[in-house]
PDB file of C-alpha atoms in Angstrom:
ATOM      1  CA  MET A   1      65.205 -86.724  74.892  1.00 62.00           C
ATOM      2  CA  THR A   2      62.636 -88.680  72.735  1.00 92.00           C
ATOM      3  CA  VAL A   3      59.802 -88.333  70.485  1.00 97.00           C
ATOM      4  CA  ARG A   4      56.670 -90.307  71.717  1.00 97.00           C
ATOM      5  CA  LYS A   5      53.051 -90.914  70.954  1.00 98.00           C
ATOM      6  CA  ALA A   6      51.042 -88.186  72.837  1.00 98.00           C
ATOM      7  CA  LYS A   7      48.822 -89.027  75.978  1.00 98.00           C
ATOM      8  CA  PRO A   8      45.681 -87.144  77.173  1.00 98.00           C
ATOM      9  CA  GLU A   9      47.786 -85.965  80.000  1.00 98.00           C
ATOM     10  CA  ASP A  10      49.779 -83.826  77.586  1.00 98.00           C
ATOM     11  CA  ARG A  11      46.765 -81.713  77.159  1.00 98.00           C
ATOM     12  CA  ARG A  12      47.984 -78.262  78.888  1.00 98.00           C
ATOM     13  CA  GLN A  13      51.330 -78.189  77.117  1.00 98.00           C
ATOM     14  CA  ALA A  14      49.741 -79.372  73.809  1.00 98.00           C
ATOM     15  CA  ALA A  15      47.148 -76.678  73.970  1.00 98.00           C
ATOM     16  CA  ILE A  16      49.682 -74.011  74.360  1.00 98.00           C
ATOM     17  CA  LEU A  17      51.881 -75.266  71.473  1.00 98.00           C
ATOM     18  CA  ILE A  18      48.869 -75.755  69.285  1.00 98.00           C
ATOM     19  CA  TYR A  19      47.561 -72.140  69.812  1.00 98.00           C
ATOM     20  CA  ASP A  20      51.253 -70.805  69.213  1.00 96.00           C
ATOM     21  CA  ALA A  21      51.149 -72.412  65.679  1.00 95.00           C
ATOM     22  CA  ILE A  22      47.567 -71.809  64.603  1.00 95.00           C
ATOM     23  CA  HIS A  23      46.652 -68.642  66.427  1.00 92.00           C
ATOM     24  CA  ASP A  24      43.434 -67.447  64.658  1.00 93.00           C
ATOM     25  CA  ILE A  25      42.570 -70.832  63.228  1.00 94.00           C
ATOM     26  CA  ALA A  26      42.247 -71.915  66.911  1.00 96.00           C
ATOM     27  CA  HIS A  27      39.660 -69.326  67.514  1.00 95.00           C
ATOM     28  CA  SER A  28      37.697 -70.494  64.743  1.00 94.00           C
ATOM     29  CA  LEU A  29      37.955 -74.166  65.530  1.00 95.00           C
ATOM     30  CA  THR A  30      37.006 -73.685  69.284  1.00 96.00           C
ATOM     31  CA  GLY A  31      34.364 -70.925  68.539  1.00 94.00           C
ATOM     32  CA  GLU A  32      35.986 -68.825  71.278  1.00 95.00           C
ATOM     33  CA  THR A  33      37.409 -65.375  71.484  1.00 94.00           C
ATOM     34  CA  GLU A  34      39.026 -65.009  74.780  1.00 96.00           C
ATOM     35  CA  ASN A  35      42.674 -66.652  74.915  1.00 96.00           C
ATOM     36  CA  HIS A  36      41.798 -68.583  78.177  1.00 97.00           C
ATOM     37  CA  LYS A  37      38.656 -70.097  76.778  1.00 97.00           C
ATOM     38  CA  VAL A  38      40.620 -70.999  73.596  1.00 98.00           C
ATOM     39  CA  LEU A  39      43.258 -72.796  75.449  1.00 98.00           C
ATOM     40  CA  TRP A  40      40.751 -74.526  77.602  1.00 98.00           C
ATOM     41  CA  GLN A  41      38.852 -75.858  74.598  1.00 98.00           C
ATOM     42  CA  LEU A  42      42.119 -77.074  72.756  1.00 98.00           C
ATOM     43  CA  GLU A  43      42.777 -78.909  75.873  1.00 98.00           C
ATOM     44  CA  LYS A  44      39.682 -80.342  75.707  1.00 98.00           C
ATOM     45  CA  PHE A  45      39.666 -81.410  71.985  1.00 98.00           C
ATOM     46  CA  PHE A  46      43.380 -82.787  72.586  1.00 98.00           C
ATOM     47  CA  SER A  47      42.223 -85.076  75.364  1.00 98.00           C
ATOM     48  CA  GLN A  48      39.191 -86.444  73.257  1.00 97.00           C
ATOM     49  CA  GLU A  49      39.196 -89.038  70.597  1.00 97.00           C
ATOM     50  CA  GLY A  50      38.132 -88.833  67.180  1.00 97.00           C
ATOM     51  CA  ASN A  51      38.797 -85.350  66.236  1.00 98.00           C
ATOM     52  CA  ARG A  52      41.809 -83.574  64.229  1.00 97.00           C
ATOM     53  CA  LEU A  53      43.371 -81.991  67.362  1.00 98.00           C
ATOM     54  CA  SER A  54      43.236 -85.482  69.368  1.00 98.00           C
ATOM     55  CA  TYR A  55      46.226 -86.830  71.168  1.00 98.00           C
ATOM     56  CA  GLN A  56      45.530 -89.752  69.102  1.00 98.00           C
ATOM     57  CA  ASN A  57      46.913 -87.977  66.204  1.00 98.00           C
ATOM     58  CA  CYS A  58      49.964 -86.456  67.736  1.00 98.00           C
ATOM     59  CA  TYR A  59      53.569 -87.117  68.559  1.00 98.00           C
ATOM     60  CA  VAL A  60      55.388 -85.024  71.258  1.00 98.00           C
ATOM     61  CA  LYS A  61      59.021 -84.205  71.807  1.00 98.00           C
ATOM     62  CA  VAL A  62      60.099 -84.607  75.311  1.00 97.00           C
ATOM     63  CA  VAL A  63      63.108 -83.016  77.062  1.00 96.00           C
ATOM     64  CA  ASP A  64      63.815 -83.578  80.692  1.00 94.00           C
ATOM     65  CA  GLU A  65      60.185 -85.033  81.112  1.00 94.00           C
ATOM     66  CA  GLU A  66      58.736 -81.728  79.601  1.00 96.00           C
ATOM     67  CA  VAL A  67      56.784 -81.614  76.487  1.00 98.00           C
ATOM     68  CA  ILE A  68      58.387 -78.916  74.479  1.00 98.00           C
ATOM     69  CA  GLY A  69      57.161 -79.766  70.904  1.00 98.00           C
ATOM     70  CA  LEU A  70      54.419 -81.588  69.047  1.00 98.00           C
ATOM     71  CA  ILE A  71      53.359 -82.661  65.554  1.00 98.00           C
ATOM     72  CA  LEU A  72      49.699 -83.327  64.770  1.00 98.00           C
ATOM     73  CA  VAL A  73      49.326 -85.575  61.599  1.00 98.00           C
ATOM     74  CA  TYR A  74      46.443 -87.708  59.924  1.00 97.00           C
ATOM     75  CA  HIS A  75      45.828 -88.905  56.509  1.00 97.00           C
ATOM     76  CA  GLY A  76      44.047 -86.312  54.291  1.00 97.00           C
ATOM     77  CA  SER A  77      41.178 -88.889  53.700  1.00 97.00           C
ATOM     78  CA  LYS A  78      39.950 -88.683  57.412  1.00 97.00           C
ATOM     79  CA  ALA A  79      39.783 -85.134  57.350  1.00 96.00           C
ATOM     80  CA  ARG A  80      36.111 -84.541  57.133  1.00 95.00           C
ATOM     81  CA  GLU A  81      35.555 -87.493  59.755  1.00 96.00           C
ATOM     82  CA  LEU A  82      37.968 -85.796  62.247  1.00 97.00           C
ATOM     83  CA  ASP A  83      36.443 -82.315  61.654  1.00 96.00           C
ATOM     84  CA  ALA A  84      32.878 -83.617  62.417  1.00 95.00           C
ATOM     85  CA  PRO A  85      33.064 -83.265  66.313  1.00 96.00           C
ATOM     86  CA  ILE A  86      34.454 -79.637  65.845  1.00 96.00           C
ATOM     87  CA  ILE A  87      31.900 -78.813  63.548  1.00 94.00           C
ATOM     88  CA  SER A  88      29.229 -80.248  65.943  1.00 94.00           C
ATOM     89  CA  ARG A  89      30.326 -78.402  68.910  1.00 94.00           C
ATOM     90  CA  LEU A  90      30.385 -75.212  66.731  1.00 94.00           C
ATOM     91  CA  ASP A  91      26.719 -75.916  65.499  1.00 92.00           C
ATOM     92  CA  LYS A  92      25.670 -76.287  69.326  1.00 91.00           C
ATOM     93  CA  LEU A  93      27.314 -72.697  69.991  1.00 91.00           C
ATOM     94  CA  ASN A  94      25.455 -71.401  66.769  1.00 89.00           C
ATOM     95  CA  LYS A  95      28.648 -70.447  65.268  1.00 86.00           C
ATOM     96  CA  SER A  96      28.377 -71.453  61.789  1.00 77.00           C
ATOM     97  CA  ILE A  97      31.984 -71.760  60.068  1.00 80.00           C
ATOM     98  CA  ILE A  98      33.313 -73.484  57.044  1.00 82.00           C
ATOM     99  CA  ILE A  99      36.330 -75.494  57.908  1.00 90.00           C
ATOM    100  CA  ASP A 100      38.688 -75.024  54.964  1.00 92.00           C
ATOM    101  CA  VAL A 101      40.077 -78.174  53.284  1.00 92.00           C
ATOM    102  CA  GLU A 102      43.738 -78.056  54.206  1.00 95.00           C
ATOM    103  CA  ALA A 103      45.001 -81.756  53.246  1.00 96.00           C
ATOM    104  CA  ASP A 104      44.602 -83.603  49.737  1.00 97.00           C
ATOM    105  CA  GLU A 105      42.803 -86.890  50.276  1.00 96.00           C
ATOM    106  CA  THR A 106      46.111 -88.977  49.239  1.00 96.00           C
ATOM    107  CA  ASP A 107      48.442 -87.334  51.526  1.00 97.00           C
ATOM    108  CA  PHE A 108      49.700 -87.898  55.040  1.00 98.00           C
ATOM    109  CA  TYR A 109      49.039 -84.323  56.429  1.00 98.00           C
ATOM    110  CA  ILE A 110      51.136 -82.538  59.044  1.00 98.00           C
ATOM    111  CA  ASP A 111      48.188 -80.410  60.519  1.00 98.00           C
ATOM    112  CA  THR A 112      50.313 -78.668  63.344  1.00 98.00           C
ATOM    113  CA  LEU A 113      53.963 -78.497  64.095  1.00 98.00           C
ATOM    114  CA  SER A 114      55.054 -76.446  66.961  1.00 97.00           C
ATOM    115  CA  VAL A 115      58.163 -76.210  69.196  1.00 97.00           C
ATOM    116  CA  ASN A 116      58.412 -74.063  72.339  1.00 97.00           C
ATOM    117  CA  PRO A 117      60.201 -70.869  71.454  1.00 95.00           C
ATOM    118  CA  LEU A 118      62.566 -71.375  74.381  1.00 96.00           C
ATOM    119  CA  PHE A 119      64.004 -74.423  72.782  1.00 96.00           C
ATOM    120  CA  GLY A 120      63.969 -73.254  69.184  1.00 92.00           C
ATOM    121  CA  GLY A 121      66.965 -73.728  67.001  1.00 92.00           C
ATOM    122  CA  ASN A 122      67.885 -77.110  68.568  1.00 95.00           C
ATOM    123  CA  GLY A 123      66.554 -79.184  65.584  1.00 96.00           C
ATOM    124  CA  TYR A 124      63.381 -80.436  67.490  1.00 97.00           C
ATOM    125  CA  GLY A 125      61.111 -79.301  64.472  1.00 96.00           C
ATOM    126  CA  THR A 126      63.348 -81.334  62.129  1.00 96.00           C
ATOM    127  CA  GLU A 127      63.242 -84.343  64.524  1.00 97.00           C
ATOM    128  CA  LEU A 128      59.451 -84.263  64.707  1.00 98.00           C
ATOM    129  CA  ILE A 129      58.992 -84.102  60.889  1.00 97.00           C
ATOM    130  CA  GLN A 130      61.778 -86.775  60.514  1.00 97.00           C
ATOM    131  CA  TYR A 131      59.847 -89.102  62.784  1.00 97.00           C
ATOM    132  CA  VAL A 132      56.587 -88.380  60.951  1.00 97.00           C
ATOM    133  CA  SER A 133      58.301 -89.146  57.689  1.00 96.00           C
ATOM    134  CA  GLU A 134      59.572 -92.500  58.918  1.00 96.00           C
ATOM    135  CA  THR A 135      56.002 -93.250  60.349  1.00 95.00           C
ATOM    136  CA  ALA A 136      54.528 -92.396  56.925  1.00 96.00           C
ATOM    137  CA  SER A 137      56.860 -94.671  55.108  1.00 94.00           C
ATOM    138  CA  VAL A 138      56.273 -97.486  57.430  1.00 95.00           C
ATOM    139  CA  CYS A 139      52.429 -96.988  56.941  1.00 94.00           C
ATOM    140  CA  GLY A 140      52.968 -97.185  53.207  1.00 95.00           C
ATOM    141  CA  TYR A 141      52.101 -93.702  52.587  1.00 96.00           C
ATOM    142  CA  THR A 142      53.872 -92.158  49.549  1.00 96.00           C
ATOM    143  CA  THR A 143      53.447 -88.380  50.419  1.00 97.00           C
ATOM    144  CA  ILE A 144      53.488 -86.065  53.183  1.00 98.00           C
ATOM    145  CA  SER A 145      52.134 -82.500  52.924  1.00 98.00           C
ATOM    146  CA  LEU A 146      51.824 -79.436  55.155  1.00 98.00           C
ATOM    147  CA  ASN A 147      50.873 -75.723  54.773  1.00 98.00           C
ATOM    148  CA  VAL A 148      52.949 -72.785  55.540  1.00 97.00           C
ATOM    149  CA  GLU A 149      51.986 -69.253  55.558  1.00 94.00           C
ATOM    150  CA  GLU A 150      53.317 -67.338  52.564  1.00 91.00           C
ATOM    151  CA  ASN A 151      55.366 -64.842  54.713  1.00 91.00           C
ATOM    152  CA  ASN A 152      56.810 -67.498  56.997  1.00 93.00           C
ATOM    153  CA  GLU A 153      60.385 -67.770  55.581  1.00 94.00           C
ATOM    154  CA  ARG A 154      61.934 -69.275  58.387  1.00 90.00           C
ATOM    155  CA  ALA A 155      59.546 -72.463  58.586  1.00 93.00           C
ATOM    156  CA  ARG A 156      59.517 -72.656  54.677  1.00 95.00           C
ATOM    157  CA  GLN A 157      63.393 -72.718  54.707  1.00 94.00           C
ATOM    158  CA  LEU A 158      63.053 -75.813  57.210  1.00 94.00           C
ATOM    159  CA  TYR A 159      60.407 -77.478  55.046  1.00 97.00           C
ATOM    160  CA  GLU A 160      62.229 -77.119  51.645  1.00 97.00           C
ATOM    161  CA  ARG A 161      65.637 -78.330  53.369  1.00 96.00           C
ATOM    162  CA  LEU A 162      63.803 -81.479  54.497  1.00 96.00           C
ATOM    163  CA  GLY A 163      62.537 -82.109  50.855  1.00 97.00           C
ATOM    164  CA  PHE A 164      59.201 -80.343  50.715  1.00 98.00           C
ATOM    165  CA  LYS A 165      58.107 -78.681  47.396  1.00 98.00           C
ATOM    166  CA  LYS A 166      55.414 -76.228  46.666  1.00 97.00           C
ATOM    167  CA  ALA A 167      52.425 -77.945  45.059  1.00 98.00           C
ATOM    168  CA  LYS A 168      49.912 -75.062  45.088  1.00 97.00           C
ATOM    169  CA  ARG A 169      48.589 -72.012  46.821  1.00 97.00           C
ATOM    170  CA  ILE A 170      45.400 -72.453  49.091  1.00 97.00           C
ATOM    171  CA  ILE A 171      43.508 -70.315  51.613  1.00 95.00           C
ATOM    172  CA  ILE A 172      43.013 -71.305  55.202  1.00 94.00           C
ATOM    173  CA  ASN A 173      40.913 -69.054  57.395  1.00 92.00           C
ATOM    174  CA  GLY A 174      41.317 -66.095  55.080  1.00 91.00           C
ATOM    175  CA  HIS A 175      45.050 -66.450  54.672  1.00 93.00           C
ATOM    176  CA  PHE A 176      46.974 -67.459  51.851  1.00 95.00           C
ATOM    177  CA  TYR A 177      49.313 -70.706  52.250  1.00 97.00           C
ATOM    178  CA  ASP A 178      51.513 -72.700  50.228  1.00 97.00           C
ATOM    179  CA  TYR A 179      50.711 -76.452  50.165  1.00 98.00           C
ATOM    180  CA  LEU A 180      53.979 -78.292  50.209  1.00 98.00           C
ATOM    181  CA  VAL A 181      54.504 -81.878  49.488  1.00 98.00           C
ATOM    182  CA  LYS A 182      57.177 -84.400  50.067  1.00 97.00           C
ATOM    183  CA  TYR A 183      57.529 -87.843  48.765  1.00 96.00           C
ATOM    184  CA  VAL A 184      58.668 -90.622  51.094  1.00 93.00           C
TER     185      VAL A 184
END
């Protein structure tokens, strides 16, 4: 059992995990409405470089050689740059959406955290967050942030137990989220 840097060949499992975590946001980011098309585009984004959903920004939890969890992270100052390829694709599809600002420019931002529900309750989400906390510290970042839907109490309890505190309330894709920050 290990956490490792993601690889392009992790794309199929990663797409499923990302979709499980971000649901309707995945539809907006891909410009697709049918689940199989959303998953296909998530795989494509994941295996490409230079976008927010890229394997380059991802660490995976592996159990028995199977990817069962992931965490997507990037520095908030890179968000616009990482969203540019997604916006470009949406423009080509004539789907004009505004990608909401999710991260403060000074934070190392956890965009997505997801663990296969069959493996829930084993501490893998905690392990992924702790891994990223250590990575942030080594890189010299002072804050890590993430968003949690207001009604997701289980996730909120995990984040608060790990030292995250509410900094503000924001709207992403028409839903209210609490922006949580942890100092490292």
